[in-house]
Amino acid sequence: MTTKRSVALLAAAAASLMALTACSSPATGGEEGGDAATTEELLVVGWGGGYSEATQQYLLDPFTAETGIATSIEDAPGKQIQGLQQQAQTGDQIWDFLDTIPADQALFGYENGVIAKLPDDVKAELEGVLQPGAVLDYGFTSANLGVVIVCNMELVDACPQSAAEFFDTDAFPGARALPAEALESLTFANIANGTPLDQVATSPIDFDAGLTKIDAIRDDITVFWDGGDMLVNTIKNEDAAIVLGWSGRASGLLRDGMDLEIVWNDAMLSPGVFAVAEHSANKEAAFDLLVSIAKNAEGLAGFAEAMNYGVSNDAALALVPEEISANLVNSHLDTATLFNVAWYAENQGEIEDRWREVVSG
């Protein structure tokens, strides 16, 4: 996979987000707060476990060493936007900064007034150090991963090599696990139903067809995992043999010695987004943290090596050992597709209400 191809696909992801945000104005929450010189601590909302530990070590601690501003992480995996909305409603704003939330959630948060728009000078500074297309109106993409098929080869004789084969439980028997995230599971089901990979990013999600596909193997689905730690535990505890999961967490388990096969065919590109909370009392310092992370090539490389997630700083990617970079999504974009994030953001309310019934049932 060439760098040119990687940049093109990541840029396309950003373009699909920008196309929607250009057509609407987010609800904003008042004047920018906080003077960086007087901020004593920033509270980051994160993902927990080893992910938060890596964020703290490689990205937050260097910022504290440089500025004297303390940082801490409060874990709320999958609940970041919901938490921001609750804080906005109560007026009790706690979180200042968001650690790489999914792109669809970042766009939803921005459009609904809980994620801040980048000041022009901050945006320009970010664009000077990151890959083309990585900088959005409300943050920048990083911790890029693939949503891939992962098989525990101690539990199965053969691993499905495509989305269609994942749903063929006769040819490929074994307990399944799917993401609790509707966008990921339904998009994958649509691919299995025949949506061409090069049309996924521009095709609306067919909820009914996707649900029918998932229902057909419902008896074989033992887990709808929610968050990286639950994904890791699902694989390690052998709760499922064939999993649709995040490439970074799976690659970490592979590196730790588990007998896994990771299949990149029909993979889905899932960029994370660093962002600042709209109602933070410390927005100036939070924007400083955003720029610090983007410029910290050594820290981003350390994070990529520790967590097996791609990053959007080319200088950082150049520092990642080849044996690690081979398992980053940046090396597999020829078999990956983008999500239709813009469509999903517009239809999220209806989709999520119906999807919750699927996961809870």
Coordinates of C-alpha atoms in Angstrom, one line a residue:
M1 CA 0.0 0.0 0.0
T2 CA 1.5 3.3 -1.0
T3 CA 1.4 6.4 1.1
K4 CA -0.4 8.2 -1.8
R5 CA -3.2 5.6 -1.7
S6 CA -3.4 5.8 2.1
V7 CA -3.6 9.6 2.0
A8 CA -6.3 9.5 -0.7
L9 CA -8.6 7.2 1.2
L10 CA -8.2 9.1 4.5
A11 CA -8.7 12.3 2.7
A12 CA -11.9 10.9 1.2
A13 CA -13.1 10.1 4.7
A14 CA -12.6 13.7 5.8
A15 CA -14.2 15.0 2.6
S16 CA -17.4 13.0 3.3
L17 CA -17.6 14.6 6.7
M18 CA -16.8 18.1 5.5
A19 CA -19.5 17.9 2.8
L20 CA -22.2 17.6 5.5
T21 CA -20.8 20.1 7.9
A22 CA -20.4 22.7 5.2
C23 CA -24.2 22.6 4.7
S24 CA -25.2 23.3 8.3
S25 CA -24.3 25.3 11.3
P26 CA -23.7 23.6 14.6
A27 CA -25.4 24.9 17.8
T28 CA -22.7 26.6 19.8
G29 CA -22.5 27.1 23.5
G30 CA -21.3 30.6 24.2
E31 CA -18.0 32.3 24.4
E32 CA -14.7 30.5 24.3
G33 CA -13.6 29.9 27.9
G34 CA -10.4 29.6 29.8
D35 CA -7.0 31.2 29.5
A36 CA -4.3 28.6 28.8
A37 CA -2.0 30.5 31.2
T38 CA -4.4 30.0 34.1
T39 CA -5.6 26.4 33.4
E40 CA -4.3 24.0 36.0
E41 CA -5.7 20.7 34.7
L42 CA -7.5 19.3 31.6
L43 CA -9.9 16.3 31.9
V44 CA -9.9 14.0 28.9
V45 CA -12.7 11.5 28.3
G46 CA -11.2 8.2 27.1
W47 CA -11.6 4.5 26.4
G48 CA -10.1 2.8 29.4
G49 CA -7.5 0.1 29.9
G50 CA -4.3 0.0 27.9
Y51 CA -5.7 2.5 25.4
S52 CA -6.0 5.3 28.1
E53 CA -2.6 4.3 29.5
A54 CA -1.0 4.7 26.1
T55 CA -2.7 8.0 25.5
Q56 CA -1.5 9.3 28.9
Q57 CA 2.0 8.1 28.5
Y58 CA 2.7 9.1 24.9
L59 CA 0.4 12.1 24.2
L60 CA -0.7 13.7 27.5
D61 CA 2.4 13.5 29.7
P62 CA 4.6 15.2 27.1
F63 CA 2.0 18.1 27.0
T64 CA 2.2 18.4 30.8
A65 CA 6.0 18.3 30.7
E66 CA 5.9 21.2 28.2
T67 CA 3.2 23.4 29.6
G68 CA 2.9 22.4 33.3
I69 CA -0.9 21.8 32.8
A70 CA -1.9 18.5 34.4
T71 CA -4.0 16.0 32.5
S72 CA -6.2 13.1 33.7
I73 CA -8.5 10.7 31.9
E74 CA -12.0 9.7 32.8
D75 CA -13.1 6.6 31.0
A76 CA -16.5 6.5 29.3
P77 CA -16.1 4.1 26.4
G78 CA -18.9 4.6 23.8
K79 CA -20.6 7.1 26.0
Q80 CA -18.6 10.3 25.3
I81 CA -21.2 12.2 23.3
Q82 CA -24.0 11.1 25.6
G83 CA -22.0 12.4 28.5
L84 CA -21.3 15.7 26.9
Q85 CA -24.9 16.2 26.1
Q86 CA -25.8 15.5 29.8
Q87 CA -23.2 17.9 31.0
A88 CA -24.5 20.6 28.6
Q89 CA -28.0 20.1 29.9
T90 CA -27.1 20.3 33.6
G91 CA -24.5 23.1 33.1
D92 CA -22.0 21.0 35.0
Q93 CA -19.3 20.7 32.4
I94 CA -16.5 18.3 33.4
W95 CA -14.8 17.1 30.3
D96 CA -12.5 19.3 28.3
F97 CA -11.1 17.0 25.6
L98 CA -12.1 13.9 23.7
D99 CA -9.7 11.1 22.9
T100 CA -10.3 9.8 19.4
I101 CA -14.0 9.2 19.3
P102 CA -15.5 7.4 16.2
A103 CA -15.9 9.7 13.2
D104 CA -19.7 9.4 13.1
Q105 CA -19.9 10.3 16.8
A106 CA -17.6 13.3 16.4
L107 CA -19.7 14.6 13.5
F108 CA -22.9 14.1 15.5
G109 CA -21.4 15.9 18.5
Y110 CA -20.3 18.8 16.4
E111 CA -23.6 19.1 14.6
N112 CA -25.4 19.0 18.0
G113 CA -23.3 21.7 19.7
V114 CA -21.2 19.7 22.1
I115 CA -17.9 19.6 20.1
A116 CA -16.1 22.8 19.4
K117 CA -15.2 24.3 16.0
L118 CA -11.5 24.8 15.5
P119 CA -10.3 28.4 15.5
D120 CA -8.8 29.3 12.2
D121 CA -5.2 29.6 13.5
V122 CA -5.4 26.2 15.2
K123 CA -6.8 24.6 12.0
A124 CA -4.0 26.1 10.0
E125 CA -1.4 24.9 12.4
L126 CA -2.8 21.3 12.3
E127 CA -2.9 21.3 8.5
G128 CA 0.8 22.2 8.5
V129 CA 1.8 18.9 10.2
L130 CA -0.9 16.3 9.4
Q131 CA -1.8 14.3 6.2
P132 CA -4.0 16.1 3.7
G133 CA -7.6 15.5 4.7
A134 CA -6.9 14.6 8.3
V135 CA -8.0 18.0 9.7
L136 CA -11.7 18.6 10.1
D137 CA -13.6 21.7 11.2
Y138 CA -13.8 20.2 14.7
G139 CA -10.6 18.2 15.2
F140 CA -8.3 15.8 13.4
T141 CA -8.4 12.1 12.6
S142 CA -6.0 9.7 14.4
A143 CA -6.0 6.2 15.9
N144 CA -7.1 5.0 12.5
L145 CA -8.1 1.3 12.5
G146 CA -9.8 -1.3 10.4
V147 CA -12.9 -3.2 11.4
V148 CA -11.8 -6.7 10.4
I149 CA -12.6 -10.4 10.7
V150 CA -10.6 -12.0 13.5
C151 CA -10.5 -15.7 14.1
N152 CA -9.1 -17.7 17.0
M153 CA -7.4 -20.4 15.1
E154 CA -7.3 -22.7 18.2
L155 CA -11.1 -22.8 18.0
V156 CA -11.8 -23.0 14.2
D157 CA -10.4 -25.0 11.3
A158 CA -10.8 -22.2 8.8
C159 CA -11.3 -18.5 9.0
P160 CA -13.9 -16.6 6.8
Q161 CA -12.1 -14.6 4.2
S162 CA -15.0 -12.2 3.3
A163 CA -18.1 -10.6 4.8
A164 CA -20.3 -13.1 3.0
E165 CA -18.3 -16.0 4.5
F166 CA -18.5 -14.5 8.0
F167 CA -22.3 -15.0 7.8
D168 CA -22.0 -18.6 6.4
T169 CA -22.1 -20.5 9.7
D170 CA -22.4 -23.8 7.9
A171 CA -19.2 -23.5 6.0
F172 CA -17.4 -21.7 8.8
P173 CA -18.9 -22.9 12.2
G174 CA -18.1 -21.1 15.4
A175 CA -19.5 -18.6 17.9
R176 CA -19.6 -15.1 16.5
A177 CA -19.2 -11.6 18.0
L178 CA -20.3 -8.3 16.5
P179 CA -19.8 -4.7 17.5
A180 CA -22.5 -3.1 19.5
E181 CA -21.9 -0.1 17.2
A182 CA -24.7 0.0 14.7
L183 CA -22.7 1.6 11.9
E184 CA -20.0 -1.1 12.0
S185 CA -22.3 -4.1 12.2
L186 CA -24.9 -3.0 9.7
T187 CA -22.4 -1.8 7.2
F188 CA -20.7 -5.1 7.3
A189 CA -24.0 -6.9 6.9
N190 CA -24.7 -4.8 3.8
I191 CA -21.3 -5.7 2.4
A192 CA -22.2 -9.4 2.9
N193 CA -25.5 -8.8 1.1
G194 CA -23.6 -7.6 -2.0
T195 CA -23.0 -3.9 -1.7
P196 CA -19.7 -3.4 -3.7
L197 CA -16.9 -2.2 -1.6
D198 CA -16.3 0.9 -3.7
Q199 CA -19.9 2.0 -3.2
V200 CA -20.2 1.5 0.6
A201 CA -19.2 5.0 1.4
T202 CA -21.9 6.5 -0.8
S203 CA -24.7 4.0 -0.2
P204 CA -27.3 4.5 2.5
I205 CA -27.4 1.7 5.0
D206 CA -30.2 -0.7 4.3
F207 CA -31.3 -1.4 7.9
D208 CA -33.9 -4.0 7.1
A209 CA -31.6 -6.0 4.8
G210 CA -28.8 -5.8 7.3
L211 CA -30.9 -6.9 10.2
T212 CA -32.2 -9.8 8.2
K213 CA -28.7 -10.9 7.6
I214 CA -27.7 -10.6 11.2
D215 CA -30.9 -12.3 12.4
A216 CA -30.0 -15.3 10.2
I217 CA -27.1 -16.1 12.5
R218 CA -28.5 -14.7 15.7
D219 CA -28.2 -18.1 17.5
D220 CA -24.5 -18.1 16.8
I221 CA -23.9 -14.5 18.1
T222 CA -22.7 -14.8 21.7
V223 CA -21.5 -11.2 22.2
F224 CA -22.2 -7.7 21.0
W225 CA -19.0 -6.1 22.3
D226 CA -18.9 -2.5 23.4
G227 CA -15.5 -0.9 23.6
G228 CA -12.0 -2.2 23.1
D229 CA -11.5 -3.8 26.5
M230 CA -14.7 -5.9 26.0
L231 CA -13.5 -6.9 22.6
V232 CA -10.1 -8.0 24.0
N233 CA -11.9 -10.0 26.8
T234 CA -14.3 -11.6 24.3
I235 CA -11.3 -12.9 22.3
K236 CA -9.1 -13.9 25.2
N237 CA -11.9 -15.6 27.1
E238 CA -12.9 -17.5 24.0
D239 CA -16.5 -16.2 24.3
A240 CA -16.5 -16.2 20.5
A241 CA -14.3 -17.8 17.9
I242 CA -15.0 -15.5 14.9
V243 CA -15.2 -11.8 15.7
L244 CA -15.8 -8.6 13.8
G245 CA -13.4 -6.4 15.7
W246 CA -10.9 -3.6 15.7
S247 CA -7.6 -4.3 14.0
G248 CA -5.5 -2.5 16.7
R249 CA -6.8 -4.6 19.6
A250 CA -6.5 -7.8 17.6
S251 CA -3.0 -7.0 16.4
G252 CA -2.0 -6.5 20.0
L253 CA -3.3 -9.9 21.0
L254 CA -1.5 -11.4 18.0
R255 CA 1.7 -9.8 19.1
D256 CA 1.2 -11.2 22.6
G257 CA 1.2 -14.7 21.2
M258 CA -2.5 -15.6 20.6
D259 CA -3.0 -17.8 17.5
L260 CA -5.2 -15.3 15.6
E261 CA -5.9 -14.8 11.9
I262 CA -6.7 -11.2 10.9
V263 CA -8.6 -10.9 7.6
W264 CA -8.4 -7.5 5.8
N265 CA -10.7 -8.4 2.9
D266 CA -13.9 -6.4 3.2
A267 CA -12.4 -4.3 6.1
M268 CA -13.9 -1.0 7.1
L269 CA -11.8 2.0 7.8
S270 CA -12.7 3.6 11.1
P271 CA -10.8 6.9 11.9
G272 CA -10.9 8.3 15.4
V273 CA -11.2 12.0 16.0
F274 CA -9.4 14.1 18.7
A275 CA -11.7 17.0 19.6
V276 CA -12.4 19.7 22.2
A277 CA -15.6 20.0 24.2
E278 CA -17.7 23.0 23.2
H279 CA -18.6 23.9 26.8
S280 CA -15.2 23.4 28.3
A281 CA -14.1 26.1 30.7
N282 CA -10.6 25.5 29.4
K283 CA -10.9 25.6 25.6
E284 CA -7.8 27.5 24.9
A285 CA -5.6 25.0 26.8
A286 CA -7.6 22.2 25.2
F287 CA -6.8 23.5 21.7
D288 CA -3.2 23.8 22.8
L289 CA -3.3 20.1 23.7
L290 CA -4.8 19.3 20.3
V291 CA -1.9 21.0 18.5
S292 CA 0.7 19.4 20.9
I293 CA -0.6 15.9 20.0
A294 CA -0.6 16.6 16.3
K295 CA 3.0 17.8 16.4
N296 CA 4.4 15.1 18.7
A297 CA 5.7 12.6 16.1
E298 CA 7.6 10.6 18.7
G299 CA 4.6 10.3 20.9
L300 CA 2.3 9.4 18.1
A301 CA 4.8 6.8 16.9
G302 CA 5.0 5.4 20.4
F303 CA 1.2 5.2 20.6
A304 CA 0.9 3.5 17.2
E305 CA 3.5 0.9 18.3
A306 CA 1.9 0.3 21.6
M307 CA -1.7 0.1 20.4
N308 CA -1.3 -0.9 16.7
Y309 CA -3.4 2.0 15.5
G310 CA -2.6 4.1 12.5
V311 CA -1.9 7.9 12.8
S312 CA -2.2 10.9 10.5
N313 CA 1.3 12.3 11.0
D314 CA 3.7 11.0 8.3
A315 CA 6.7 11.8 10.4
A316 CA 5.3 9.6 13.1
L317 CA 4.6 6.7 10.7
A318 CA 8.2 6.9 9.5
L319 CA 9.3 6.1 13.1
V320 CA 7.1 3.0 13.5
P321 CA 9.0 -0.3 13.1
E322 CA 8.2 -2.2 9.9
E323 CA 6.9 -5.3 11.8
I324 CA 4.3 -3.0 13.5
S325 CA 3.4 -0.9 10.5
A326 CA 2.6 -4.1 8.5
N327 CA -0.4 -4.5 10.8
L328 CA -1.6 -0.9 10.7
V329 CA -4.6 0.0 8.7
N330 CA -2.4 2.3 6.6
S331 CA -0.9 -0.8 5.0
H332 CA -4.2 -2.4 4.0
L333 CA -6.3 0.4 2.5
D334 CA -6.5 -1.4 -0.8
T335 CA -9.0 -3.9 0.8
A336 CA -10.8 -1.4 3.0
T337 CA -13.8 0.8 2.5
L338 CA -15.1 4.0 4.2
F339 CA -18.3 4.1 6.2
N340 CA -21.0 6.4 5.0
V341 CA -20.5 8.5 8.0
A342 CA -22.4 11.6 6.7
W343 CA -25.5 9.6 6.0
Y344 CA -25.3 7.9 9.3
A345 CA -25.0 11.1 11.2
E346 CA -28.2 12.4 9.6
N347 CA -30.1 9.2 10.4
Q348 CA -28.5 8.2 13.6
G349 CA -31.5 8.8 15.9
E350 CA -33.8 6.4 14.0
I351 CA -31.1 3.8 13.4
E352 CA -29.9 3.7 17.0
D353 CA -33.4 3.4 18.5
R354 CA -34.0 0.3 16.3
W355 CA -30.5 -1.1 16.8
R356 CA -30.7 -1.0 20.6
E357 CA -33.6 -3.5 20.4
V358 CA -31.3 -5.8 18.4
V359 CA -28.4 -5.7 20.8
S360 CA -30.5 -6.0 23.9
G361 CA -32.6 -8.8 22.5

